[in-house]
mmCIF file of C-alpha atoms in Angstrom:
data_model
loop_
_atom_site.group_PDB
_atom_site.id
_atom_site.type_symbol
_atom_site.label_atom_id
_atom_site.label_comp_id
_atom_site.label_asym_id
_atom_site.label_seq_id
_atom_site.Cartn_x
_atom_site.Cartn_y
_atom_site.Cartn_z
ATOM 1 C CA MET A 1 100.607 67.077 64.637
ATOM 2 C CA LEU A 2 102.904 69.921 65.625
ATOM 3 C CA THR A 3 103.455 69.992 70.140
ATOM 4 C CA GLN A 4 103.870 73.302 72.045
ATOM 5 C CA LYS A 5 107.581 72.721 72.051
ATOM 6 C CA ASP A 6 107.312 73.222 69.062
ATOM 7 C CA ILE A 7 106.395 76.021 68.252
ATOM 8 C CA ASP A 8 108.099 77.381 71.470
ATOM 9 C CA ILE A 9 110.896 76.533 68.902
ATOM 10 C CA LEU A 10 109.300 77.838 65.077
ATOM 11 C CA GLU A 11 112.039 80.307 63.757
ATOM 12 C CA ILE A 12 111.353 83.357 63.599
ATOM 13 C CA LYS A 13 112.356 85.002 60.620
ATOM 14 C CA GLU A 14 112.055 89.504 59.501
ATOM 15 C CA LYS A 15 108.827 88.333 57.897
ATOM 16 C CA ARG A 16 105.491 86.831 58.887
ATOM 17 C CA TYR A 17 104.204 83.402 58.451
ATOM 18 C CA MET A 18 101.890 80.784 59.017
ATOM 19 C CA ILE A 19 102.246 76.725 59.642
ATOM 20 C CA SER A 20 100.005 74.182 59.665
ATOM 21 C CA VAL A 21 99.364 73.204 63.117
ATOM 22 C CA GLY A 22 97.321 70.237 62.846
ATOM 23 C CA GLU A 23 94.637 68.186 64.396
ATOM 24 C CA PRO A 24 92.128 69.831 63.403
ATOM 25 C CA LYS A 25 94.125 70.874 60.067
ATOM 26 C CA GLU A 26 92.092 73.397 59.562
ATOM 27 C CA LEU A 27 94.286 75.373 62.950
ATOM 28 C CA TYR A 28 97.735 77.100 62.417
ATOM 29 C CA VAL A 29 99.784 79.154 63.889
ATOM 30 C CA ARG A 30 101.750 82.860 63.044
ATOM 31 C CA VAL A 31 105.251 83.410 63.952
ATOM 32 C CA ASN A 32 105.463 86.697 63.736
ATOM 33 C CA PRO A 33 108.787 88.785 63.084
ATOM 34 C CA THR A 34 108.201 90.526 66.831
ATOM 35 C CA GLY A 35 108.222 86.540 68.045
ATOM 36 C CA LYS A 36 104.870 86.732 69.061
ATOM 37 C CA LYS A 37 102.864 83.998 67.439
ATOM 38 C CA VAL A 38 98.978 83.855 66.789
ATOM 39 C CA PHE A 39 97.585 80.837 66.508
ATOM 40 C CA TYR A 40 94.070 80.806 63.658
ATOM 41 C CA LEU A 41 91.412 79.232 62.361
ATOM 42 C CA ARG A 42 91.400 78.747 58.346
ATOM 43 C CA ALA A 43 87.778 76.637 57.337
ATOM 44 C CA SER A 44 87.837 77.393 54.221
ATOM 45 C CA LYS A 45 84.541 75.954 53.495
ATOM 46 C CA PHE A 46 82.640 78.612 55.485
ATOM 47 C CA LYS A 47 84.753 81.056 54.298
ATOM 48 C CA GLN A 48 85.999 82.081 57.922
ATOM 49 C CA PHE A 49 89.134 82.813 59.326
ATOM 50 C CA ILE A 50 89.154 83.406 62.900
ATOM 51 C CA THR A 51 91.563 84.868 65.546
ATOM 52 C CA ILE A 52 91.812 82.189 68.254
ATOM 53 C CA GLY A 53 94.651 83.975 70.457
ATOM 54 C CA GLU A 54 98.044 84.199 70.936
ATOM 55 C CA CYS A 55 100.456 81.573 72.649
ATOM 56 C CA GLN A 56 101.162 82.810 75.917
ATOM 57 C CA LYS A 57 102.353 80.730 79.021
ATOM 58 C CA GLY A 58 100.006 79.923 81.308
ATOM 59 C CA ILE A 59 97.425 81.575 79.091
ATOM 60 C CA LEU A 60 97.184 80.277 75.837
ATOM 61 C CA ASN A 61 98.483 76.628 74.448
ATOM 62 C CA VAL A 62 98.183 74.665 71.714
ATOM 63 C CA THR A 63 96.035 72.486 73.727
ATOM 64 C CA ASN A 64 93.731 75.146 74.510
ATOM 65 C CA ALA A 65 94.767 76.054 70.892
ATOM 66 C CA ARG A 66 92.350 72.940 69.481
ATOM 67 C CA GLU A 67 90.428 72.422 71.717
ATOM 68 C CA LYS A 68 88.149 76.514 70.797
ATOM 69 C CA ALA A 69 89.232 75.220 66.941
ATOM 70 C CA LYS A 70 87.475 72.228 67.479
ATOM 71 C CA GLU A 71 84.661 73.793 68.788
ATOM 72 C CA LEU A 72 84.928 76.255 66.473
ATOM 73 C CA LEU A 73 84.364 74.311 63.878
ATOM 74 C CA LYS A 74 81.623 72.503 65.605
ATOM 75 C CA SER A 75 78.938 75.133 65.937
ATOM 76 C CA MET A 76 80.115 75.215 62.233
ATOM 77 C CA TYR A 77 78.490 72.390 61.150
ATOM 78 C CA ASP A 78 76.100 72.155 63.429
ATOM 79 C CA GLY A 79 74.995 76.030 62.619
ATOM 80 C CA SER A 80 75.091 77.350 65.209
ATOM 81 C CA PHE A 81 78.420 79.651 64.626
ATOM 82 C CA VAL A 82 77.983 83.071 64.330
ATOM 83 C CA SER A 83 80.077 84.954 62.121
ATOM 84 C CA LYS A 84 82.620 88.854 63.265
ATOM 85 C CA SER A 85 80.327 90.375 61.427
ATOM 86 C CA GLU A 86 76.738 89.686 63.547
ATOM 87 C CA LYS A 87 78.530 89.518 66.770
ATOM 88 C CA GLY A 88 78.388 93.167 67.218
ATOM 89 C CA VAL A 89 81.262 95.241 69.706
ATOM 90 C CA THR A 90 84.417 93.094 70.977
ATOM 91 C CA LEU A 91 86.130 94.101 74.038
ATOM 92 C CA ASN A 92 88.923 95.481 72.562
ATOM 93 C CA LYS A 93 85.100 98.009 70.978
ATOM 94 C CA ALA A 94 83.674 98.456 74.233
ATOM 95 C CA ASN A 95 87.652 99.372 76.351
ATOM 96 C CA ASP A 96 87.778 102.168 73.231
ATOM 97 C CA LEU A 97 84.472 103.259 73.658
ATOM 98 C CA TYR A 98 84.942 103.380 77.566
ATOM 99 C CA ILE A 99 87.062 105.113 76.958
ATOM 100 C CA GLU A 100 86.712 108.198 74.664
ATOM 101 C CA ILE A 101 83.327 108.562 76.592
ATOM 102 C CA LYS A 102 84.704 108.402 80.052
ATOM 103 C CA ALA A 103 88.026 109.567 79.363
ATOM 104 C CA LYS A 104 87.099 113.925 80.079
ATOM 105 C CA LYS A 105 85.951 111.598 83.308
ATOM 106 C CA LEU A 106 89.169 110.476 84.529
ATOM 107 C CA SER A 107 92.852 110.848 85.693
ATOM 108 C CA LYS A 108 95.385 109.874 82.804
ATOM 109 C CA ALA A 109 97.132 108.364 85.430
ATOM 110 C CA THR A 110 94.134 105.750 86.126
ATOM 111 C CA ILE A 111 93.729 105.215 82.266
ATOM 112 C CA LYS A 112 97.192 104.865 81.745
ATOM 113 C CA LYS A 113 97.236 102.112 84.691
ATOM 114 C CA GLU A 114 94.046 100.749 83.497
ATOM 115 C CA GLN A 115 94.967 99.935 80.374
ATOM 116 C CA LEU A 116 98.611 99.094 80.804
ATOM 117 C CA VAL A 117 96.764 96.095 82.996
ATOM 118 C CA TYR A 118 94.273 95.397 79.714
ATOM 119 C CA GLY A 119 97.082 95.547 77.172
ATOM 120 C CA LYS A 120 99.070 92.879 78.615
ATOM 121 C CA TYR A 121 96.746 90.893 80.003
ATOM 122 C CA PHE A 122 93.097 91.069 78.150
ATOM 123 C CA ASN A 123 94.136 92.661 74.259
ATOM 124 C CA SER A 124 95.442 89.800 72.402
ATOM 125 C CA THR A 125 93.747 87.232 74.505
ATOM 126 C CA LEU A 126 89.971 88.213 74.250
ATOM 127 C CA GLY A 127 89.638 91.284 73.108
ATOM 128 C CA ASP A 128 88.853 90.109 69.597
ATOM 129 C CA LYS A 129 86.001 88.113 71.201
ATOM 130 C CA ALA A 130 82.366 90.185 70.751
ATOM 131 C CA ILE A 131 80.963 90.707 74.619
ATOM 132 C CA ASN A 132 78.212 89.058 74.121
ATOM 133 C CA ASP A 133 80.387 85.502 73.348
ATOM 134 C CA LEU A 134 82.831 85.832 76.385
ATOM 135 C CA LYS A 135 82.026 83.221 79.803
ATOM 136 C CA LYS A 136 82.826 83.594 82.448
ATOM 137 C CA ASP A 137 85.779 81.011 82.061
ATOM 138 C CA ASP A 138 86.874 83.040 79.069
ATOM 139 C CA PHE A 139 88.652 85.210 82.805
ATOM 140 C CA LEU A 140 90.144 81.760 83.968
ATOM 141 C CA PRO A 141 93.200 80.979 83.217
ATOM 142 C CA ILE A 142 94.982 84.894 82.878
ATOM 143 C CA PHE A 143 93.002 85.036 86.755
ATOM 144 C CA ASP A 144 94.756 82.069 87.969
ATOM 145 C CA LEU A 145 97.797 83.577 86.128
ATOM 146 C CA MET A 146 97.763 86.423 88.702
ATOM 147 C CA TYR A 147 97.196 84.802 91.457
ATOM 148 C CA LYS A 148 99.805 82.978 91.186
ATOM 149 C CA LYS A 149 101.534 85.416 90.204
ATOM 150 C CA GLY A 150 101.062 87.458 93.928
ATOM 151 C CA ILE A 151 98.676 90.564 92.352
ATOM 152 C CA PHE A 152 95.680 89.367 93.297
ATOM 153 C CA GLU A 153 95.147 93.725 94.021
ATOM 154 C CA THR A 154 95.129 93.608 90.004
ATOM 155 C CA ILE A 155 92.942 91.086 89.624
ATOM 156 C CA SER A 156 90.155 93.041 91.904
ATOM 157 C CA ARG A 157 90.473 96.292 89.840
ATOM 158 C CA SER A 158 90.710 94.489 86.706
ATOM 159 C CA ILE A 159 87.508 92.940 87.130
ATOM 160 C CA SER A 160 86.176 96.550 88.791
ATOM 161 C CA PHE A 161 87.088 97.963 85.540
ATOM 162 C CA LEU A 162 85.854 95.654 82.993
ATOM 163 C CA CYS A 163 82.651 95.439 85.270
ATOM 164 C CA ARG A 164 82.390 99.330 84.511
ATOM 165 C CA VAL A 165 83.944 99.114 80.782
ATOM 166 C CA LEU A 166 80.541 96.322 79.894
ATOM 167 C CA GLU A 167 78.049 97.572 82.631
ATOM 168 C CA PHE A 168 78.941 101.012 80.031
ATOM 169 C CA CYS A 169 77.724 98.787 76.701
ATOM 170 C CA ARG A 170 74.506 97.920 79.091
ATOM 171 C CA GLN A 171 73.851 100.320 79.385
ATOM 172 C CA ARG A 172 74.267 101.662 75.127
ATOM 173 C CA GLY A 173 72.044 98.280 74.603
ATOM 174 C CA ASP A 174 74.833 96.954 72.954
ATOM 175 C CA LEU A 175 75.164 93.805 75.830
ATOM 176 C CA LYS A 176 72.494 91.368 76.486
ATOM 177 C CA THR A 177 74.425 88.678 78.566
ATOM 178 C CA ASP A 178 75.233 88.266 83.032
ATOM 179 C CA ILE A 179 78.214 88.507 82.060
ATOM 180 C CA VAL A 180 78.809 91.450 84.330
ATOM 181 C CA LEU A 181 77.330 88.830 87.062
ATOM 182 C CA HIS A 182 79.084 86.228 86.535
ATOM 183 C CA LEU A 183 82.840 88.430 87.193
ATOM 184 C CA LYS A 184 81.693 89.957 90.677
ATOM 185 C CA ASP A 185 80.969 86.468 91.048
ATOM 186 C CA LEU A 186 84.530 85.218 90.005
ATOM 187 C CA GLN A 187 86.612 88.962 91.960
ATOM 188 C CA ARG A 188 84.122 87.351 95.455
ATOM 189 C CA PHE A 189 85.433 84.927 94.718
ATOM 190 C CA TYR A 190 89.204 85.311 94.619
ATOM 191 C CA LYS A 191 88.933 87.527 97.310
ATOM 192 C CA GLU A 192 88.182 85.142 99.598
ATOM 193 C CA ALA A 193 90.282 83.161 98.019
ATOM 194 C CA ASN A 194 93.621 86.057 99.003
ATOM 195 C CA TYR A 195 91.705 86.572 102.701
ATOM 196 C CA THR A 196 93.172 83.057 103.232
ATOM 197 C CA GLN A 197 96.124 83.489 102.288
ATOM 198 C CA SER A 198 96.661 86.970 104.111
ATOM 199 C CA LYS A 199 96.115 88.686 106.105
ATOM 200 C CA HIS A 200 95.664 92.186 107.040
ATOM 201 C CA TYR A 201 99.062 92.570 110.171
ATOM 202 C CA LYS A 202 99.694 95.109 112.481
ATOM 203 C CA ALA A 203 101.940 97.128 110.935
ATOM 204 C CA ILE A 204 105.542 96.609 112.536
ATOM 205 C CA VAL A 205 105.285 99.564 115.449
ATOM 206 C CA ASP A 206 107.627 99.008 118.543
ATOM 207 C CA GLU A 207 110.836 99.283 118.163
ATOM 208 C CA ILE A 208 112.154 96.028 118.061
ATOM 209 C CA GLY A 209 111.040 95.387 115.219
ATOM 210 C CA VAL A 210 111.220 97.953 113.632
ATOM 211 C CA LYS A 211 114.270 97.341 113.974
ATOM 212 C CA ASN A 212 114.682 93.727 113.317
ATOM 213 C CA LEU A 213 112.785 95.123 109.634
ATOM 214 C CA LEU A 214 115.625 98.267 108.870
ATOM 215 C CA TYR A 215 118.314 95.206 110.086
ATOM 216 C CA CYS A 216 117.026 92.622 107.428
ATOM 217 C CA ILE A 217 116.272 95.324 104.356
ATOM 218 C CA LYS A 218 120.256 96.222 105.331
ATOM 219 C CA LYS A 219 121.449 92.415 104.932
ATOM 220 C CA TYR A 220 119.145 92.384 101.876
ATOM 221 C CA SER A 221 120.328 94.908 100.227
ATOM 222 C CA LYS A 222 124.067 93.352 100.586
ATOM 223 C CA SER A 223 123.111 90.029 98.631
ATOM 224 C CA PRO A 224 125.087 90.128 95.189
ATOM 225 C CA ARG A 225 121.440 88.808 93.791
ATOM 226 C CA THR A 226 119.459 91.585 94.992
ATOM 227 C CA ASN A 227 117.706 93.833 92.508
ATOM 228 C CA MET A 228 119.781 97.979 93.636
ATOM 229 C CA THR A 229 116.245 99.936 92.232
ATOM 230 C CA ILE A 230 113.639 97.099 94.396
ATOM 231 C CA ILE A 231 115.416 97.735 97.402
ATOM 232 C CA ASN A 232 115.942 101.696 96.889
ATOM 233 C CA ALA A 233 112.541 100.888 96.335
ATOM 234 C CA ILE A 234 111.811 99.948 99.651
ATOM 235 C CA TYR A 235 114.193 102.538 101.371
ATOM 236 C CA PHE A 236 111.717 105.417 99.690
ATOM 237 C CA THR A 237 108.636 103.650 100.486
ATOM 238 C CA LEU A 238 109.455 103.539 104.625
ATOM 239 C CA LEU A 239 111.285 107.177 104.198
ATOM 240 C CA THR A 240 108.657 108.478 103.200
ATOM 241 C CA ALA A 241 105.436 106.824 104.041
ATOM 242 C CA GLN A 242 103.731 106.932 100.189
ATOM 243 C CA ARG A 243 101.485 104.080 99.045
ATOM 244 C CA SER A 244 102.884 102.224 96.572
ATOM 245 C CA LYS A 245 101.030 103.196 93.981
ATOM 246 C CA ASN A 246 103.311 106.918 93.828
ATOM 247 C CA ILE A 247 106.853 105.116 94.823
ATOM 248 C CA ARG A 248 106.790 102.568 91.256
ATOM 249 C CA PHE A 249 104.461 106.051 88.863
ATOM 250 C CA ALA A 250 106.735 108.439 90.619
ATOM 251 C CA LYS A 251 108.916 110.792 88.141
ATOM 252 C CA TRP A 252 112.195 113.112 88.606
ATOM 253 C CA LYS A 253 109.797 115.845 87.352
ATOM 254 C CA ASP A 254 108.392 115.272 90.155
ATOM 255 C CA ILE A 255 110.944 115.959 92.818
ATOM 256 C CA ASP A 256 112.443 119.756 93.729
ATOM 257 C CA PHE A 257 115.613 119.016 94.365
ATOM 258 C CA LYS A 258 116.236 122.360 95.063
ATOM 259 C CA ASN A 259 113.895 122.812 97.793
ATOM 260 C CA ASN A 260 113.997 118.669 98.462
ATOM 261 C CA LEU A 261 110.367 118.250 98.125
ATOM 262 C CA TRP A 262 108.053 115.539 96.299
ATOM 263 C CA VAL A 263 105.256 117.498 94.943
ATOM 264 C CA ILE A 264 102.594 114.443 94.005
ATOM 265 C CA LYS A 265 99.530 115.955 91.354
ATOM 266 C CA ALA A 266 96.371 115.597 93.175
ATOM 267 C CA ASP A 267 94.839 113.143 90.551
ATOM 268 C CA GLU A 268 97.519 110.335 91.502
ATOM 269 C CA MET A 269 96.372 110.363 94.239
ATOM 270 C CA LYS A 270 93.459 107.731 96.044
ATOM 271 C CA VAL A 271 92.058 110.692 97.572
ATOM 272 C CA SER A 272 92.064 113.897 94.684
ATOM 273 C CA SER A 273 90.365 115.728 95.552
ATOM 274 C CA ASN A 274 93.177 116.889 98.615
ATOM 275 C CA GLY A 275 95.010 118.314 96.976
ATOM 276 C CA ASP A 276 97.924 117.985 95.574
ATOM 277 C CA ASN A 277 100.692 116.233 98.289
ATOM 278 C CA ILE A 278 104.041 117.595 99.250
ATOM 279 C CA ILE A 279 106.564 115.183 101.652
ATOM 280 C CA PRO A 280 109.852 116.659 101.919
ATOM 281 C CA LEU A 281 112.406 114.708 101.322
ATOM 282 C CA ASN A 282 114.830 113.974 104.479
ATOM 283 C CA LYS A 283 118.682 113.843 104.141
ATOM 284 C CA TYR A 284 118.147 109.654 104.001
ATOM 285 C CA ALA A 285 115.721 109.734 101.438
ATOM 286 C CA LEU A 286 117.852 111.877 98.750
ATOM 287 C CA LYS A 287 120.439 109.640 99.068
ATOM 288 C CA VAL A 288 117.986 107.028 98.098
ATOM 289 C CA LEU A 289 117.593 109.934 94.600
ATOM 290 C CA GLU A 290 120.860 110.170 94.346
ATOM 291 C CA ILE A 291 122.113 106.352 94.332
ATOM 292 C CA GLN A 292 118.951 106.063 91.786
ATOM 293 C CA ARG A 293 120.069 108.243 90.096
ATOM 294 C CA ILE A 294 122.977 106.970 88.482
ATOM 295 C CA LEU A 295 120.526 103.786 87.956
ATOM 296 C CA ASN A 296 117.771 106.012 85.915
ATOM 297 C CA GLY A 297 118.679 109.481 85.650
ATOM 298 C CA ASN A 298 117.755 109.696 82.791
ATOM 299 C CA LYS A 299 114.956 108.338 82.715
ATOM 300 C CA GLU A 300 110.927 109.461 83.331
ATOM 301 C CA TYR A 301 110.097 106.644 85.915
ATOM 302 C CA ILE A 302 112.513 106.812 88.933
ATOM 303 C CA PHE A 303 111.977 103.326 89.733
ATOM 304 C CA THR A 304 112.058 101.141 86.878
ATOM 305 C CA ASN A 305 113.761 98.017 85.266
ATOM 306 C CA ASN A 306 114.971 96.982 81.483
ATOM 307 C CA ASN A 307 111.229 95.872 81.621
ATOM 308 C CA GLY A 308 109.380 99.243 82.864
ATOM 309 C CA ILE A 309 107.745 100.475 85.550
ATOM 310 C CA ILE A 310 108.764 98.243 88.430
ATOM 311 C CA SER A 311 106.024 95.405 89.493
ATOM 312 C CA GLU A 312 103.122 96.231 91.856
ATOM 313 C CA SER A 313 104.698 93.642 94.778
ATOM 314 C CA PHE A 314 107.908 94.607 94.816
ATOM 315 C CA GLY A 315 108.805 94.062 97.724
ATOM 316 C CA VAL A 316 107.346 90.772 98.319
ATOM 317 C CA LYS A 317 110.018 89.070 97.888
ATOM 318 C CA PHE A 318 112.505 90.887 101.124
ATOM 319 C CA PHE A 319 109.657 90.197 103.459
ATOM 320 C CA LYS A 320 108.777 86.420 102.297
ATOM 321 C CA THR A 321 112.650 86.059 102.661
ATOM 322 C CA TYR A 322 113.079 86.919 106.105
ATOM 323 C CA ASN A 323 109.327 85.427 106.629
ATOM 324 C CA LEU A 324 107.886 89.518 107.851
ATOM 325 C CA GLU A 325 104.597 89.251 108.430
ATOM 326 C CA HIS A 326 104.423 92.755 106.707
ATOM 327 C CA THR A 327 103.485 94.886 103.766
ATOM 328 C CA ILE A 328 105.429 97.450 102.001
ATOM 329 C CA HIS A 329 101.557 99.154 102.094
ATOM 330 C CA GLY A 330 101.727 98.021 106.292
ATOM 331 C CA PHE A 331 104.384 100.658 106.402
ATOM 332 C CA ARG A 332 102.212 103.657 105.852
ATOM 333 C CA SER A 333 101.062 102.121 109.661
ATOM 334 C CA THR A 334 104.709 102.006 110.944
ATOM 335 C CA PHE A 335 105.224 105.320 109.833
ATOM 336 C CA ARG A 336 101.802 107.057 111.808
ATOM 337 C CA SER A 337 102.088 104.835 114.742
ATOM 338 C CA ILE A 338 105.803 105.653 115.198
ATOM 339 C CA CYS A 339 104.187 109.466 115.779
ATOM 340 C CA THR A 340 101.626 108.465 117.952
ATOM 341 C CA GLU A 341 103.569 106.933 120.521
ATOM 342 C CA LYS A 342 106.564 109.963 120.322
ATOM 343 C CA SER A 343 103.069 111.388 120.248
ATOM 344 C CA ASP A 344 104.930 113.338 123.377
ATOM 345 C CA GLU A 345 107.574 113.839 121.667
ATOM 346 C CA LEU A 346 106.957 115.225 118.186
ATOM 347 C CA ILE A 347 104.388 118.331 119.837
ATOM 348 C CA LYS A 348 107.568 119.898 122.365
ATOM 349 C CA LEU A 349 108.576 120.164 118.644
ATOM 350 C CA GLY A 350 105.913 121.998 117.516
ATOM 351 C CA ILE A 351 104.045 119.312 115.803
ATOM 352 C CA GLY A 352 100.560 118.097 115.637
ATOM 353 C CA LYS A 353 99.291 113.861 114.760
ATOM 354 C CA ASP A 354 97.582 116.132 111.813
ATOM 355 C CA ILE A 355 100.795 116.835 110.439
ATOM 356 C CA ALA A 356 101.796 113.235 110.447
ATOM 357 C CA GLU A 357 98.157 112.965 108.410
ATOM 358 C CA MET A 358 98.993 115.222 106.000
ATOM 359 C CA ILE A 359 102.355 113.146 105.257
ATOM 360 C CA LEU A 360 99.956 110.107 104.907
ATOM 361 C CA HIS A 361 96.907 112.197 102.559
ATOM 362 C CA HIS A 362 94.439 111.172 104.486
ATOM 363 C CA ILE A 363 93.339 115.609 105.776
ATOM 364 C CA ASN A 364 93.008 118.219 102.930
ATOM 365 C CA GLY A 365 96.165 119.572 103.146
ATOM 366 C CA ASN A 366 94.612 123.571 102.544
ATOM 367 C CA GLU A 367 92.518 122.768 105.803
ATOM 368 C CA VAL A 368 95.910 122.331 108.076
ATOM 369 C CA THR A 369 96.803 125.207 106.517
ATOM 370 C CA ARG A 370 93.811 127.390 107.890
ATOM 371 C CA ALA A 371 95.451 126.081 110.777
ATOM 372 C CA TYR A 372 99.182 127.641 110.054
ATOM 373 C CA ASP A 373 100.332 129.588 107.933
ATOM 374 C CA ARG A 374 101.569 127.991 104.514
ATOM 375 C CA SER A 375 105.885 128.010 105.366
ATOM 376 C CA LYS A 376 104.540 126.824 108.669
ATOM 377 C CA ALA A 377 102.638 124.612 107.526
ATOM 378 C CA ILE A 378 105.926 123.148 104.905
ATOM 379 C CA ASN A 379 107.982 123.584 107.527
ATOM 380 C CA LEU A 380 106.224 121.224 110.840
ATOM 381 C CA ARG A 381 106.281 118.869 107.611
ATOM 382 C CA ILE A 382 110.229 118.893 106.828
ATOM 383 C CA LYS A 383 110.941 118.492 110.609
ATOM 384 C CA LEU A 384 108.359 116.102 110.486
ATOM 385 C CA MET A 385 111.040 113.935 108.172
ATOM 386 C CA ASN A 386 113.520 115.207 109.113
ATOM 387 C CA TRP A 387 112.731 113.190 112.774
ATOM 388 C CA TYR A 388 111.899 110.091 110.947
ATOM 389 C CA GLY A 389 114.051 109.167 109.625
ATOM 390 C CA ASP A 390 117.013 110.287 111.707
ATOM 391 C CA TYR A 391 114.418 108.154 114.704
ATOM 392 C CA LEU A 392 114.739 105.163 111.978
ATOM 393 C CA ASN A 393 118.413 105.676 110.949
ATOM 394 C CA SER A 394 119.489 106.045 115.556
ATOM 395 C CA LEU A 395 117.822 101.866 115.574
ATOM 396 C CA CYS A 396 120.044 100.694 112.243
ATOM 397 C CA ASP A 397 122.069 102.889 110.528
ATOM 398 C CA PHE A 398 121.165 103.375 107.014
ATOM 399 C CA ASP A 399 124.551 101.971 105.202
ATOM 400 C CA PHE A 400 123.442 104.370 101.903
#
């Protein structure tokens, strides 16, 4: 009988192979050349070869696989087992159908992000399971793992996505259970659990608070263990006042170095109806990109590590290190509040509050352009972001 430790150290060979796990004797594990290890149930008596799932830390281990194998065998012996061919649509099939039908109405960025999360957490663990067999308990280990990682927003978004997929199947007549309602209950549960742990803190707006924030970022950047890409992403978020999603998925091709502009396409923004977002890059933001170009200039995305695009929680470690009651998204509120606090100074420069709202993409750029001519609207944005960078630098020098 193999233990989890035995399975972890199984040799990876050029060709895939299977080995008996034991207890029950029908439980096997297949080791692939890629290193992936998948549990199977080989019930020859019932002519069944069933995938239990991929061995993943925190999601499915040998103990879980044994429990599932025993449940399957029990259902085979008591006659309640229903084969895969009889169960109908699997979760993977439901996902494929949803994307195929709904893709035209969704942005490419949304589809890509949702499929990345689905592929990472649900494809191998629940993908082969029939949607009518899905239970709330099947999802708990996955959402608990996300919760431990602190990616609370991913929990909510992935549940919303799963509900849309399954509701689509209900409309087609494929889904017969109440799993959608159970998932929505889980969504409320995790939202409440997250609320008790993390408050919506006020943005750092007073000069002392902003100065302390900048000092902490500078100190953090000097640590030999700090990831330079993460530091640059934090600085770039602060200097551009954009959402973390747009920072993470920023591409080199979207940077207009000739005019020092970052153009985010409408379908990549939270409110696509507000059009493209044009963010002028001040000299400090350009310096960040200059450093990042050395690190990732040959890659598609600006802020990537060896494992791909940086995590949505890329700033969490920094805030925890310095006990800052703040979040990356709060940088947008910081920018807005500073612009409001310094409105008298900005008005003297000819910059109204609508320009700041345009940077935040809270209003349609075309509406502001109707109030000014296009070139003047861009120039006012440039003037505002240059002023904002200089203001931050006056509180604590950017030591790039």
